[in-house]
XYZ file of C-alpha atoms in Angstrom:
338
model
C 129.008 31.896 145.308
C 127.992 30.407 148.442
C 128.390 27.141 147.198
C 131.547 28.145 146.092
C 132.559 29.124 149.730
C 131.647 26.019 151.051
C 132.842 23.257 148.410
C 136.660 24.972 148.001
C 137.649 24.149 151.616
C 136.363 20.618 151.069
C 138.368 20.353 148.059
C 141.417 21.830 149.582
C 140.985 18.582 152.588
C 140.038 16.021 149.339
C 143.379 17.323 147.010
C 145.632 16.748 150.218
C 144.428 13.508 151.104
C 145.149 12.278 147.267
C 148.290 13.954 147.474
C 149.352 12.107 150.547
C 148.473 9.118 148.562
C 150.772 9.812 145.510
C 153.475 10.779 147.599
C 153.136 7.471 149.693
C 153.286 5.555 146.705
C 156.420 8.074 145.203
C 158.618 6.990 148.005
C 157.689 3.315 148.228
C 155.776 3.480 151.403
C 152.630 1.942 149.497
C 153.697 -0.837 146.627
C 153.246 -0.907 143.036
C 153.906 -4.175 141.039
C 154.540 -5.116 137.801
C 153.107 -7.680 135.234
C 154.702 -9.950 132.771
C 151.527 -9.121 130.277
C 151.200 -6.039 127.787
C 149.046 -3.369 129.560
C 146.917 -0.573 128.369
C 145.474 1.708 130.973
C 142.192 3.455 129.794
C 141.269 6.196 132.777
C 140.818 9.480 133.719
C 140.975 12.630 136.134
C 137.258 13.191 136.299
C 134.458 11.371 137.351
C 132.700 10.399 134.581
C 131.751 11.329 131.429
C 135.050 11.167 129.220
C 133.987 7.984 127.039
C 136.559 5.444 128.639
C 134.578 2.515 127.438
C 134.106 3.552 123.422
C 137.782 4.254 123.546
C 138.044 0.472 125.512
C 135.846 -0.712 122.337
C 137.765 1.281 120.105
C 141.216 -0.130 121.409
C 139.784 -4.227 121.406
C 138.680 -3.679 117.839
C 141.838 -2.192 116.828
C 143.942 -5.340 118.418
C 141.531 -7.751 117.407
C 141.826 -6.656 113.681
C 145.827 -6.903 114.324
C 145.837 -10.730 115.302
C 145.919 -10.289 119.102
C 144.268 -11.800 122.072
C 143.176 -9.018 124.712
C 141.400 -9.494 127.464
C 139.738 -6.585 129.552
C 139.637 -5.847 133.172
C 137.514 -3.776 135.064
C 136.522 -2.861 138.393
C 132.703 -4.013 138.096
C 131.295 -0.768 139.424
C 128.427 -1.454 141.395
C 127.974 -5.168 141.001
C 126.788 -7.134 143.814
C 129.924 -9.795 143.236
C 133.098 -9.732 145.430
C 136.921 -10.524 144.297
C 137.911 -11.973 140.633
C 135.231 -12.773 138.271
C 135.343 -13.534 134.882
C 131.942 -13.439 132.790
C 130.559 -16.472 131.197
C 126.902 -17.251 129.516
C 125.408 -16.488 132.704
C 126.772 -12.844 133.267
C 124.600 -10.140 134.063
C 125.020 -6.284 135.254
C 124.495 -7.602 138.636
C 127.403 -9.960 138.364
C 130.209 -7.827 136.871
C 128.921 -4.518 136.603
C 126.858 -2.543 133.615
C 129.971 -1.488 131.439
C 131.762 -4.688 131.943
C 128.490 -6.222 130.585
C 127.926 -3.569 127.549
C 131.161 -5.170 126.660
C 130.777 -8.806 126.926
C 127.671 -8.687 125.128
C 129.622 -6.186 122.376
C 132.324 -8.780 122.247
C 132.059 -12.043 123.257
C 135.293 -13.647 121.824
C 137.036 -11.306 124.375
C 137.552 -12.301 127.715
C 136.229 -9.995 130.137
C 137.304 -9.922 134.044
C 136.233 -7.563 136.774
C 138.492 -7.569 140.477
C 138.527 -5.035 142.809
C 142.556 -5.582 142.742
C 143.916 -4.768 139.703
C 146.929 -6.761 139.995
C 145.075 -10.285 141.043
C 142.727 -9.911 138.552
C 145.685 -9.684 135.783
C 147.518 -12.459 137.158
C 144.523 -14.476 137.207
C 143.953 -13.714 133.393
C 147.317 -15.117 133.183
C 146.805 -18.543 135.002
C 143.361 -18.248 132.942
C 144.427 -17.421 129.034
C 147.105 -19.356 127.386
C 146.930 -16.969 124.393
C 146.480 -14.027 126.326
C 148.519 -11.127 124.492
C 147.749 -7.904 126.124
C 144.948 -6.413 129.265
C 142.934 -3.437 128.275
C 142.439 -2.160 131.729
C 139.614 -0.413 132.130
C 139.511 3.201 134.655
C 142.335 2.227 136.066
C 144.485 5.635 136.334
C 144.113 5.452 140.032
C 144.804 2.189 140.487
C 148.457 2.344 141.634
C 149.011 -0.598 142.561
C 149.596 -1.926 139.311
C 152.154 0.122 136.724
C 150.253 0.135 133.406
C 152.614 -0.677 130.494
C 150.657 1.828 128.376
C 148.190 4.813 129.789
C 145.835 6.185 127.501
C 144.485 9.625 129.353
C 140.936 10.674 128.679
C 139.657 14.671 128.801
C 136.475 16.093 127.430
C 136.954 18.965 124.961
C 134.400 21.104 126.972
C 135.777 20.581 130.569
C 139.452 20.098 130.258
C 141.552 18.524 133.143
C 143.557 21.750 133.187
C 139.716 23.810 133.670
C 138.174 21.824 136.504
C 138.544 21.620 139.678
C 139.093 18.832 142.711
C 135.770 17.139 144.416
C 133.597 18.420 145.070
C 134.175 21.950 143.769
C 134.723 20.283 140.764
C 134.835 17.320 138.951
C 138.655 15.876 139.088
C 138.974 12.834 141.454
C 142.549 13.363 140.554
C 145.660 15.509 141.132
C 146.290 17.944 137.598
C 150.078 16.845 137.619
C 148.672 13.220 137.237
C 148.204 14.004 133.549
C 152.296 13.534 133.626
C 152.044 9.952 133.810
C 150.304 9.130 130.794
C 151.542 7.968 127.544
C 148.543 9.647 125.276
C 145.876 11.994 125.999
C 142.869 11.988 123.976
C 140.632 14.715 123.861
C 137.148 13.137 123.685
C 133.620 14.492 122.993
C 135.068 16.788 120.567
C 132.455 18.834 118.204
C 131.690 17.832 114.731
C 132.383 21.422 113.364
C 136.377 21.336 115.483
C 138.918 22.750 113.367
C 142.557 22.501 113.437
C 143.214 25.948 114.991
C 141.316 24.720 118.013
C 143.269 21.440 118.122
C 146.183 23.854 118.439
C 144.577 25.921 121.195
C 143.795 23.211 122.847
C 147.878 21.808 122.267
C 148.910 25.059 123.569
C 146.884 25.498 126.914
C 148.289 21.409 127.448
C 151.778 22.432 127.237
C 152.446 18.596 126.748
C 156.247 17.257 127.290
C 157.599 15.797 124.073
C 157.267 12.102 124.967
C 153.381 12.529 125.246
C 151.209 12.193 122.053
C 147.881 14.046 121.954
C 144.745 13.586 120.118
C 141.512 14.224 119.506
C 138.101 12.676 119.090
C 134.553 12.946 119.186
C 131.223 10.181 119.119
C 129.872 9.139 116.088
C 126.052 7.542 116.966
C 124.235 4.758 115.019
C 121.428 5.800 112.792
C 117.935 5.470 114.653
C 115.460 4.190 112.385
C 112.262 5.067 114.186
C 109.678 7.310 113.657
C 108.034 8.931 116.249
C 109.206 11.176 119.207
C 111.122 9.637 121.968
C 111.868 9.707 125.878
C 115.242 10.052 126.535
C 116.027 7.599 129.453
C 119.541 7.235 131.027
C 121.749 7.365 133.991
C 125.104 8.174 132.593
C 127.544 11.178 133.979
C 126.550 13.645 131.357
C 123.537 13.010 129.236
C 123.277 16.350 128.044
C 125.466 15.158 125.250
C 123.203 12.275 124.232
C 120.066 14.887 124.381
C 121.853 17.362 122.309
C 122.213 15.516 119.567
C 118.538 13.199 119.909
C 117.004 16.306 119.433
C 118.748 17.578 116.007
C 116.612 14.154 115.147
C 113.660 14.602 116.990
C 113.232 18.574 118.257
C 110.531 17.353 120.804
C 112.266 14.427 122.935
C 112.302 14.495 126.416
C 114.931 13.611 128.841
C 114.406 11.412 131.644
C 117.610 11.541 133.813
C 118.581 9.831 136.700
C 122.447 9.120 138.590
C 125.352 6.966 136.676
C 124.970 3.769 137.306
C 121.715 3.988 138.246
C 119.967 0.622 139.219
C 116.466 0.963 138.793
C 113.678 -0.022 141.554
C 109.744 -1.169 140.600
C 108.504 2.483 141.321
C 110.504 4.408 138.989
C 109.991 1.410 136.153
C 106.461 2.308 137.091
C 107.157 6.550 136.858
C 108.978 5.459 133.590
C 106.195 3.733 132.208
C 103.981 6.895 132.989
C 106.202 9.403 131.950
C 106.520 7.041 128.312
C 102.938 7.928 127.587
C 103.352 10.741 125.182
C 105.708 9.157 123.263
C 106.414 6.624 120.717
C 109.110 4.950 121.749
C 112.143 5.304 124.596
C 115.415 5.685 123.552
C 118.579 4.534 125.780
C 122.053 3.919 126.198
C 123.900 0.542 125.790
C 125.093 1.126 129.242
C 121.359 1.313 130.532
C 120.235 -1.100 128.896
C 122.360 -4.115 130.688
C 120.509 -2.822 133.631
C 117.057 -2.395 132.296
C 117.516 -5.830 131.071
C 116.769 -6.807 134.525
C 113.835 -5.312 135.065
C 109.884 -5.621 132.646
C 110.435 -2.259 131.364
C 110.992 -3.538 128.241
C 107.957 -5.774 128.209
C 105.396 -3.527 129.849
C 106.716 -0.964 126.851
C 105.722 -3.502 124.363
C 102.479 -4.102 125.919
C 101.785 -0.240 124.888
C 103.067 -1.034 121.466
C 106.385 0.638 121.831
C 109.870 -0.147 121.871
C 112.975 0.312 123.793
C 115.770 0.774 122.012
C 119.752 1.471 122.611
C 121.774 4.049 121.059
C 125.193 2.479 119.699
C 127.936 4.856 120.012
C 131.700 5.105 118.941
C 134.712 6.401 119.180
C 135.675 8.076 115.838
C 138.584 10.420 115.837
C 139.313 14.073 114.684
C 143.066 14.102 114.615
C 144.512 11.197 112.515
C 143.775 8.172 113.709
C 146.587 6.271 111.703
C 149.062 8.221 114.495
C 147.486 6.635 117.898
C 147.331 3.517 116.367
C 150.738 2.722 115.970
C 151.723 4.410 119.012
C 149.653 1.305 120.696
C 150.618 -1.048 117.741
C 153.926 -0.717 118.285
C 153.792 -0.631 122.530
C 152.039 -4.261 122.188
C 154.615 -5.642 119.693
C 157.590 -4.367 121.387
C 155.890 -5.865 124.953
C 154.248 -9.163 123.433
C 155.931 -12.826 124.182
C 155.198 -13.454 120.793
């Protein structure tokens, strides 16, 4: 309750502020450009947690399997790189950010940027890429400079946009209303055992306008084939879904939880190490891992005779898939130069 008292005030100050932003950029005050390139606008209202880069991988396998030639851009979160880069043989996490990397090591026949500016970075694609075809642009809802061709609207099924509340009270970086603005919303992080009635609840407490498509999906993990127990080691937004469902595998593993994003210093490779004692092997994210890469976690684990090992994850749908696919199908082939 208390903190309650204190936080709503602050998020009374943080949802004006935004809203003087929006309404800036409503009446032309503050600019927003357009591109001669196919767009697709992967973002959210929250801060983490929604799965905007399995839907990313979702949406480059899906136009790669269709002929075309995307290209993703990003922000680079965290990276110690300024201004337009564009990752080659010698990227790193350091160099264009942890996600960016999960995906250039994930796919490595698709071009993949990271600028601060959203619309430099897609004009420099352009100069870049001859075949270029269409930008998957990564957390980019807020990003008004640019207007996306295409937005694709993430929500978890468990904290709905329409539930939460504005920093920090809550979780939404972003107005409610913004949810107006984009083309699809995809429920994410669904439950295995989700039914259609609660696809309707959930369709009824939306109250979508026609023109906007909803759907919903959940994560489908890779197998682990280990034996053992495991530590649990991550800094992602919400790992108490990754915990949840380690431990229908293995009842007894641990989690070892630090902040998103999370770049790791000597001493806490060091608490890691101690804390991996107990167990037979550490389990991790593909996000992690681009960082712990850069560290001798992963060597100092195999001088102990275990492994480290990341947990694949994907984006596998509830609703009909067939539907959201030619809603962006048919977006890129009405907007391709082709």
């Amino acid at each position: 309750m208390l903190k309650q008292i204190l936080t709503v005030p602050l998020s009374g100050l943080y949802a004006l502020g935004v809203a003087i932003r929006h309404f800036l950029y409503d009446k032309h005050l503050f600019l927003s450009h357009s591109v001669t390139v196919p767009t697709i606008c992967v973002g959210n209202l929250a801060v983490g947690g929604t799965g905007k880069t399995p839907m990313v991988e979702y949406l480059l396998r899906l136009l790669l399997e269709n002929g075309y030639h995307p290209a993703v851009l990003s922000r680079g979160y965290k990276r110690k790189t300024h201004g337009f880069v564009l990752a080659d043989a010698n990227a790193s996490a350091a160099t264009i950010g942890d996600e960016a990397m999960q995906l250039h090591r994930k796919f490595p026949e698709v071009p993949m940027a990271v600028c601060e500016h959203r619309v430099r970075g897609v004009k420099q694609l352009q100069r870049q890429l001859k075949t270029l075809d269409v930008v998957v642009l990564d957390d980019a809802m807020q990003h008004r400079s640019i207007r996306c061709g295409y937005t694709v609207l993430l929500t978890p099924y468990d904290r709905l946009y329409i539930d939460d509340h504005m920093l920090p009270w809550g979780r939404l970086r972003d107005l409610p209303s913004r949810a107006l603005k984009a083309d699809a919303i995809v429920v994410t992080k669904c439950p295995d055992t989700i039914r259609p009635i609660d696809m309707r609840v959930v369709d009824n407490r939306l109250h979508l306008p026609s023109y906007q498509h909803l759907h919903f999906a959940g994560i489908e993990y890779a197998p682990i084939e280990q034996e053992g127990t495991p530590l649990v080691l991550c800094g992602i937004a919400q790992p108490q879904y990754l915990l949840e469902h380690v431990q229908t595998l293995y009842p007894q593993a641990q989690l070892m939880a630090f902040p998103d994003h999370h770049v790791f210093s000597k001493k806490e490779i060091e608490e890691i190490i101690q804390r991996a004692k107990p167990f037979d092997f550490v389990l991790t994210t593909e996000k992690d891992m681009q960082r712990l890469q850069t560290t001798d976690l992963e060597a100092r684990l195999l001088e102990q005779g275990k492994k480290l090992i990341a947990l694949p994850i994907r984006m596998c749908f509830c609703s009909p898939k067939e539907a959201f696919d030619r809603h962006i199908l048919n977006y890129v082939h009405e907007n391709c130069r082709k």
